[in-house]
XYZ file of C-alpha atoms in Angstrom:
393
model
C 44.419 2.465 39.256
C 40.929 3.788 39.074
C 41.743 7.438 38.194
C 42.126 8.735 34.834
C 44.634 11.027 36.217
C 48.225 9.687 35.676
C 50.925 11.340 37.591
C 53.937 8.864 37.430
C 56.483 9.294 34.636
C 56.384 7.262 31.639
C 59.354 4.862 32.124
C 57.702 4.403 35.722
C 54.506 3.856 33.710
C 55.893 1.148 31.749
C 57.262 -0.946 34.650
C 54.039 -0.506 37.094
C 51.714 -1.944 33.667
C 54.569 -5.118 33.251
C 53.853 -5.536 36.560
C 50.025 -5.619 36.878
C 50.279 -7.694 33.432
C 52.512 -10.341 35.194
C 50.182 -10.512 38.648
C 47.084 -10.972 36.292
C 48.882 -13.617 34.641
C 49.639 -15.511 38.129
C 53.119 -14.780 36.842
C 55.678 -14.996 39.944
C 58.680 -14.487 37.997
C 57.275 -11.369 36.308
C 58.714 -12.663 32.872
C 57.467 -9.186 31.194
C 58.947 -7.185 33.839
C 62.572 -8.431 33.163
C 62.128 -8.210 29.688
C 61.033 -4.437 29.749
C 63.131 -3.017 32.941
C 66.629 -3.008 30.667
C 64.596 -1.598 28.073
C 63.374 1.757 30.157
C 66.605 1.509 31.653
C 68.260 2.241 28.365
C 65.480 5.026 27.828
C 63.817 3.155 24.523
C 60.550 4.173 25.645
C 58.514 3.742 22.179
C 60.231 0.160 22.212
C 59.519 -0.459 25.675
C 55.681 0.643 24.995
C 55.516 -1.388 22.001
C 55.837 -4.592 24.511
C 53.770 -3.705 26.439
C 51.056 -3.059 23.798
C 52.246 -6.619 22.210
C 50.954 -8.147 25.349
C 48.232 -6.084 26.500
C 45.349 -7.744 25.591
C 46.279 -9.282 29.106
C 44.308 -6.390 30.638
C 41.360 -7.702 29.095
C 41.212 -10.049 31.474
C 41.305 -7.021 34.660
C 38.715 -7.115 37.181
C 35.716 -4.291 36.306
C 36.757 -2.593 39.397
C 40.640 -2.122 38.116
C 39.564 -2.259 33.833
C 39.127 1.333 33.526
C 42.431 2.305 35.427
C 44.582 0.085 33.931
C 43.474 1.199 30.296
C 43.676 4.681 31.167
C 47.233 4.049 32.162
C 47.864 2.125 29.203
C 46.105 4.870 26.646
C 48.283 7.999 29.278
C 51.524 5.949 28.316
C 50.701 5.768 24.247
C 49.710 9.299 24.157
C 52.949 10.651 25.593
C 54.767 8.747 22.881
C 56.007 10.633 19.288
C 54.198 7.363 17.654
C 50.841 8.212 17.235
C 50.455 4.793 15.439
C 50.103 3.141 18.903
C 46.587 4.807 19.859
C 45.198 2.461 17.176
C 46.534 -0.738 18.587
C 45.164 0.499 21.877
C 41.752 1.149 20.508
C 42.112 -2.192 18.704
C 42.407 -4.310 21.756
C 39.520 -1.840 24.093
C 36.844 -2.473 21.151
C 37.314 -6.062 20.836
C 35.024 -8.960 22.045
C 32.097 -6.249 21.782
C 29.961 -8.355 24.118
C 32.048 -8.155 27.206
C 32.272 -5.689 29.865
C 30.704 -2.992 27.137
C 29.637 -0.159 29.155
C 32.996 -0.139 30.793
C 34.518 -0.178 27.512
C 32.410 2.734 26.418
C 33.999 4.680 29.691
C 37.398 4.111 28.465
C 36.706 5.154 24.768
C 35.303 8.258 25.735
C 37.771 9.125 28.514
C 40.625 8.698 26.225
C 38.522 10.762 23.529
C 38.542 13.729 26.177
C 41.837 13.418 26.902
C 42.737 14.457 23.401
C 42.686 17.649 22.330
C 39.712 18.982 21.044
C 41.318 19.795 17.275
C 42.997 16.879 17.161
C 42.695 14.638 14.290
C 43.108 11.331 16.422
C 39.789 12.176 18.367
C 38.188 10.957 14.634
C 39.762 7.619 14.647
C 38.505 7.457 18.692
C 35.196 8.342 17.482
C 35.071 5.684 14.817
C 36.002 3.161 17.119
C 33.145 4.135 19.360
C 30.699 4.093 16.615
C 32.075 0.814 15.613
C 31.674 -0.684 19.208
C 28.648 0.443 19.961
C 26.467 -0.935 16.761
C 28.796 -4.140 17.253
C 26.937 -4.496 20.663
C 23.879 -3.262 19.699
C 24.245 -0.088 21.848
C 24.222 2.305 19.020
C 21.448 4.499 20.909
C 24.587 5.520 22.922
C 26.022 7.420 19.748
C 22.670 9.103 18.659
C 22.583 11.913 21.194
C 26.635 13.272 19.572
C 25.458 13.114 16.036
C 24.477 16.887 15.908
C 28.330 17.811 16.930
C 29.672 15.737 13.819
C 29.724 18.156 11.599
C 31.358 20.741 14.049
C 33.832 18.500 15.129
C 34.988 17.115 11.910
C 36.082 21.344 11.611
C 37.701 21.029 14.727
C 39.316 18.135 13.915
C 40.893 19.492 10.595
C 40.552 16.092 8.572
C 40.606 15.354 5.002
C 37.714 15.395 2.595
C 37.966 11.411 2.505
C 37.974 10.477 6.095
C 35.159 13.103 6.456
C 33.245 10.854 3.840
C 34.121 7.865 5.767
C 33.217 8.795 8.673
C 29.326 9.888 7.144
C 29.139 7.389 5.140
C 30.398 4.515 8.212
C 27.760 6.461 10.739
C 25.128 6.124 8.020
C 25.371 2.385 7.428
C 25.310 1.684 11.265
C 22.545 3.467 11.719
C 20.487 1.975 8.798
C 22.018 -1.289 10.268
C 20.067 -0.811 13.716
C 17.039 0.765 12.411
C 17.447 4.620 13.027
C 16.695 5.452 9.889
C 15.943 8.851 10.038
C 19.677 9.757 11.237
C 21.056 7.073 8.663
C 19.485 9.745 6.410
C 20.564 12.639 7.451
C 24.013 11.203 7.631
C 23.878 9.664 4.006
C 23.176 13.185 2.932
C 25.646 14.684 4.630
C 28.097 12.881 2.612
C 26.431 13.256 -0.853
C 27.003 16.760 0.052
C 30.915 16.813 -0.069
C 30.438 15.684 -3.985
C 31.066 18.241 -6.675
C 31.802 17.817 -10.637
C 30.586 15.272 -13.199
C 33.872 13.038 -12.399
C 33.137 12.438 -8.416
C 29.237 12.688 -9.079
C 29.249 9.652 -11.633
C 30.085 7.204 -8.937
C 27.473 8.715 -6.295
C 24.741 7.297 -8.271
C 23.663 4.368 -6.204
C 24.182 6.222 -3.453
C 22.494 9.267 -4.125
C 19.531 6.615 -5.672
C 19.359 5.461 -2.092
C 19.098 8.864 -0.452
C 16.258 9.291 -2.655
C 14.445 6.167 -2.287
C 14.486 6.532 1.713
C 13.172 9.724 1.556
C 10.217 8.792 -0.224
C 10.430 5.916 1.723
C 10.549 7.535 5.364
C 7.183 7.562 6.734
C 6.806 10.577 8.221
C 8.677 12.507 5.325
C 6.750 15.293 3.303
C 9.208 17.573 2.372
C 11.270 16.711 -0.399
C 12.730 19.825 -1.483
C 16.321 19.796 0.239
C 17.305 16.763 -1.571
C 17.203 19.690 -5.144
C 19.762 21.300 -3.133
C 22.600 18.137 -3.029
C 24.430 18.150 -6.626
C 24.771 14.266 -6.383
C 21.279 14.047 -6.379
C 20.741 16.581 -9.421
C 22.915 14.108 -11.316
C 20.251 11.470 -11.237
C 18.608 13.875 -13.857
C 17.421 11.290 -16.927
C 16.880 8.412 -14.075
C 13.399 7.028 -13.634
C 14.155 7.295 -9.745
C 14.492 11.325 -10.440
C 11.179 11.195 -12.620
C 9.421 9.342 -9.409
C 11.544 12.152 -6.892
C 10.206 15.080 -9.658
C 6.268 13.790 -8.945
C 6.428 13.894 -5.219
C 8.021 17.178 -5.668
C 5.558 18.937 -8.276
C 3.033 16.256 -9.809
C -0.525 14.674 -8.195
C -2.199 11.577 -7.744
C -2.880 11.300 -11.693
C 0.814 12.213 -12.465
C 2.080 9.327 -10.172
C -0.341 6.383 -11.217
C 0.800 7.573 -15.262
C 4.455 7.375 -14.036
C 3.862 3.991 -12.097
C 2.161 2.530 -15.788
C 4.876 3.889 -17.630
C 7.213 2.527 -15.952
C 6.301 -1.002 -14.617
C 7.945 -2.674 -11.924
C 10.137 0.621 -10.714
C 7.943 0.662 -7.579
C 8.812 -2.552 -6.507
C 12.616 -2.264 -8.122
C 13.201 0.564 -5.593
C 11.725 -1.525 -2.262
C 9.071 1.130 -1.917
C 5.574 0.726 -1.343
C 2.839 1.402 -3.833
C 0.062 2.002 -1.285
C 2.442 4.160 1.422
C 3.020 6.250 -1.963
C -0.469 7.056 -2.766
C -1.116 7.883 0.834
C 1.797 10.324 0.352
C 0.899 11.831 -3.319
C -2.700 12.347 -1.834
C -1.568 14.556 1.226
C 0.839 16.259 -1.008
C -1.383 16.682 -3.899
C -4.143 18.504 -1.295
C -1.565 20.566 0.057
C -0.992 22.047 -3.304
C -4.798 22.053 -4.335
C -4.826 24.289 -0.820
C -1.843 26.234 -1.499
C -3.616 27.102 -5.253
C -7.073 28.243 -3.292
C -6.020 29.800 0.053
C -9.090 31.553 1.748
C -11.468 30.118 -0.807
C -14.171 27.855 -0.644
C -13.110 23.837 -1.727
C -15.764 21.310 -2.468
C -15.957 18.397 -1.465
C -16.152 16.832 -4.860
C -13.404 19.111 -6.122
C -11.152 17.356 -3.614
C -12.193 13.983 -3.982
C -11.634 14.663 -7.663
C -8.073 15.316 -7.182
C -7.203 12.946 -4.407
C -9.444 10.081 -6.546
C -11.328 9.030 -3.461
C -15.243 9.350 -2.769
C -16.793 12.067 -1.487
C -17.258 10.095 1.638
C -13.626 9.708 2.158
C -12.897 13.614 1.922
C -13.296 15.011 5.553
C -10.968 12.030 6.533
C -8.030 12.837 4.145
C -8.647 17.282 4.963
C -7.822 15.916 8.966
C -4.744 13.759 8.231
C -3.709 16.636 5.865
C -3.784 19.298 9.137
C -2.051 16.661 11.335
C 0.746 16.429 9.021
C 1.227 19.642 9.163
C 0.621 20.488 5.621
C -2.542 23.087 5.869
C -4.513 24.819 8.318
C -7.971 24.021 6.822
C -11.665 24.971 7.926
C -14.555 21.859 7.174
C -18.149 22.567 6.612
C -20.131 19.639 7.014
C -22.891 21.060 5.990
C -21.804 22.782 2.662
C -19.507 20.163 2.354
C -16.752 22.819 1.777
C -13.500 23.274 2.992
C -11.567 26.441 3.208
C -7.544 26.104 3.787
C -6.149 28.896 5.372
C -2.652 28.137 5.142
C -1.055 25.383 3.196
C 2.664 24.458 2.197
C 4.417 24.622 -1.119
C 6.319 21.850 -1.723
C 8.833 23.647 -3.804
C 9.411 26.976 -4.235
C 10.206 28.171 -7.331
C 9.405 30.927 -10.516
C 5.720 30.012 -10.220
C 5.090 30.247 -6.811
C 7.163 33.448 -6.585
C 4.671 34.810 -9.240
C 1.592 33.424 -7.642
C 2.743 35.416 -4.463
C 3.636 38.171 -5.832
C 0.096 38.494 -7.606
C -1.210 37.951 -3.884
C 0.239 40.622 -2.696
C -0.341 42.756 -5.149
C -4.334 41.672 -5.043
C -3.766 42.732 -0.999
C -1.877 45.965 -1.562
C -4.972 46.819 -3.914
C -7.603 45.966 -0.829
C -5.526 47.818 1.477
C -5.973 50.836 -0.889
C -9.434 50.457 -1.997
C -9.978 50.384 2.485
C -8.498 53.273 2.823
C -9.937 55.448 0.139
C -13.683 54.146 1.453
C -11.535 55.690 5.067
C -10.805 58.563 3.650
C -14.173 59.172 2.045
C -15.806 58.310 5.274
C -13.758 61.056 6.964
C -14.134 63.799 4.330
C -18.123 63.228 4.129
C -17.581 63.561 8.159
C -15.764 66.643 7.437
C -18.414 67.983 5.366
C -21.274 67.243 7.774
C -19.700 68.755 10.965
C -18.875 71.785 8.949
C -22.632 71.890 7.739
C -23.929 71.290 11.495
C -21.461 74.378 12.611
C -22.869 76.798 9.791
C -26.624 76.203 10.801
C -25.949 76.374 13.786
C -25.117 79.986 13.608
């Protein structure tokens, strides 16, 4: 029994698990096989199955060597039958007592998860129970590496709108749960996503409040834009958790502290920290101070101005500013200047489509003036060759 691979027919199926039931139970009279031979015999095969799932958790008990065969036979026996209620009781008694024989556990799960079709709607229910075992044991590392087939599978698997929402939403507690907060994110977002219309968006609030409080939260998070994009989000419009989410998105280091006084307390109402913001507003706020004077010469004091540091301070915050990826950025020690060659926007809206179109106009204008000075250069070229020729003669 150590092959996922079941060849025998399902009545035969039936007897040989009554029978491995009854020799794990030390059970010479094979009680269970008597009771389920007339049974088969009379070809009730979902009643037949349904005793043996009553008294399954017997296999539990299996020695690792013979667990994964005797599931597999179990879990080949269920599938074959019209009720596809019975899965769930198997999955039921595979996931339970988390802590024992886990990894072996896992094997099962997933072999009875690729045994399924791939667009069938059970594989969601397999995949929840795997989810649920694995942060129940502390193995939720396990799950990470299928999280970026989710969303293709939940296609496959042709599910309703709801259980697609459950199934986010469950991942996304788990993962917060066990400290992977990143994909807890990602996840949580995911589900604001299937939201549409004032009715459904009402009750998102605290969860779409949460989205936005772990982004700004997230340590190595910068880039706040996407969250505009998610409608439950939008809805938090009027909220002093969208006026904090609007500064990080467009405002500076004088626009946050004015928010923070005006509003006293939200900081530490939302769980965030006041410092870890700064740090944040001040990267963000010299990424847009960049983005406003590409190729052009920054002071030092113009910067430490903005950032409200000391001049002292500035050559530190222009390096953590590059390794965050914000700006590619020039320092002269000696001038004390700094000249950002590229830098991010942080949104991307009217305004910045203006500012580059007026940059490429001012380039299409230097391209133009270069190549009248060419074309100058080649007539008064023209001229003098034509000159040389003539006296020449």
């Amino acid at each position: 029994m150590d092959t996922i691979f079941i060849d025998s027919a399902p009545a035969e199926q039936v007897v040989e698990l009554a029978t491995y039931i009854s020799s794990l139970r030390g059970d010479e009279e094979q009680a269970l096989v008597k009771e389920v031979t007339p049974i088969v015999e009379a070809e009730k095969l979902t009643e037949a199955t349904k005793v043996i799932l009553r008294e399954s958790k017997t296999l539990l008990e299996s020695p690792e060597r013979e667990f994964e065969g005797a599931f597999n036979l179990l879990a080949a026996l269920v599938m074959a039958n019209e009720d596809k209620a019975l899965l769930a009781e198997v999955l039921k008694i595979v996931s339970s007592d988390a802590n024992q024989k886990t990894a072996i556990k896992f094997k099962v799960l997933s072999n009875i998860f690729n045994i399924l079709p791939a667009n069938s709607a059970q594989r969601l229910t397999v995949f929840s129970t795997i989810v649920d075992l694995a942060a129940a044991s502390d193995e939720i590392d396990l799950v990470i590496p299928q999280l970026p087939y989710v969303s293709a599978w939940i296609q496959e698997w042709g599910v309703s709108v709801d259980e697609e929402r459950a199934l986010y939403l469950s991942l996304s507690d788990r993962l917060k749960e066990t400290g992977n907060t990143k994909q807890s994110l990602d996840l949580l977002l995911k589900y604001l996503t299937t939201f549409n219309g004032a009715s459904q968006l009402d009750a998102q609030k605290p969860l779409a409040t949460r989205a936005v409080v772990e982004s700004l939260g997230a340590a190595d998070e910068l880039n706040f834009e996407n969250l505009l994009k998610i409608d439950a989000i939008q809805h938090l419009k009027g909220e002093k958790v969208y006026e904090l989410l609007s500064v990080f998105l467009n405002g500076n280091v004088q626009d946050y502290r004015q928010l923070v006084a005006k509003h006293t307390g939200l900081v530490g109402e939302l769980k965030l920290d006041d410092e870890e913001n700064l740090r944040k507003m001040r990267l963000l706020s010299l990424a847009s101070l960049g983005s406003e004077h590409l190729t052009r010469e920054l002071g030092y004091a113009q910067i430490a101005e903005a950032l409200e540091i000391s001049e002292d301070e500035v050559e530190m915050w222009v390096i953590d500013v590059i390794r965050a990826g914000l700006v590619e950025a020039k320092l002269n020690q000696v001038a004390k200047t700094a000249i950002i060659n590229r830098s991010i926007y942080r949104t991307f809206g009217n305004a910045q489509w203006q500012q580059l179109h007026t940059r490429l106009e001012g380039w299409k204008q230097s391209l133009q003036d270069i190549l009248q000075v060419v074309a100058n250069a080649k007539l008064t070229t023209d001229a003098a060759i034509s000159t040389a020729v003539v006296t020449n003669n």
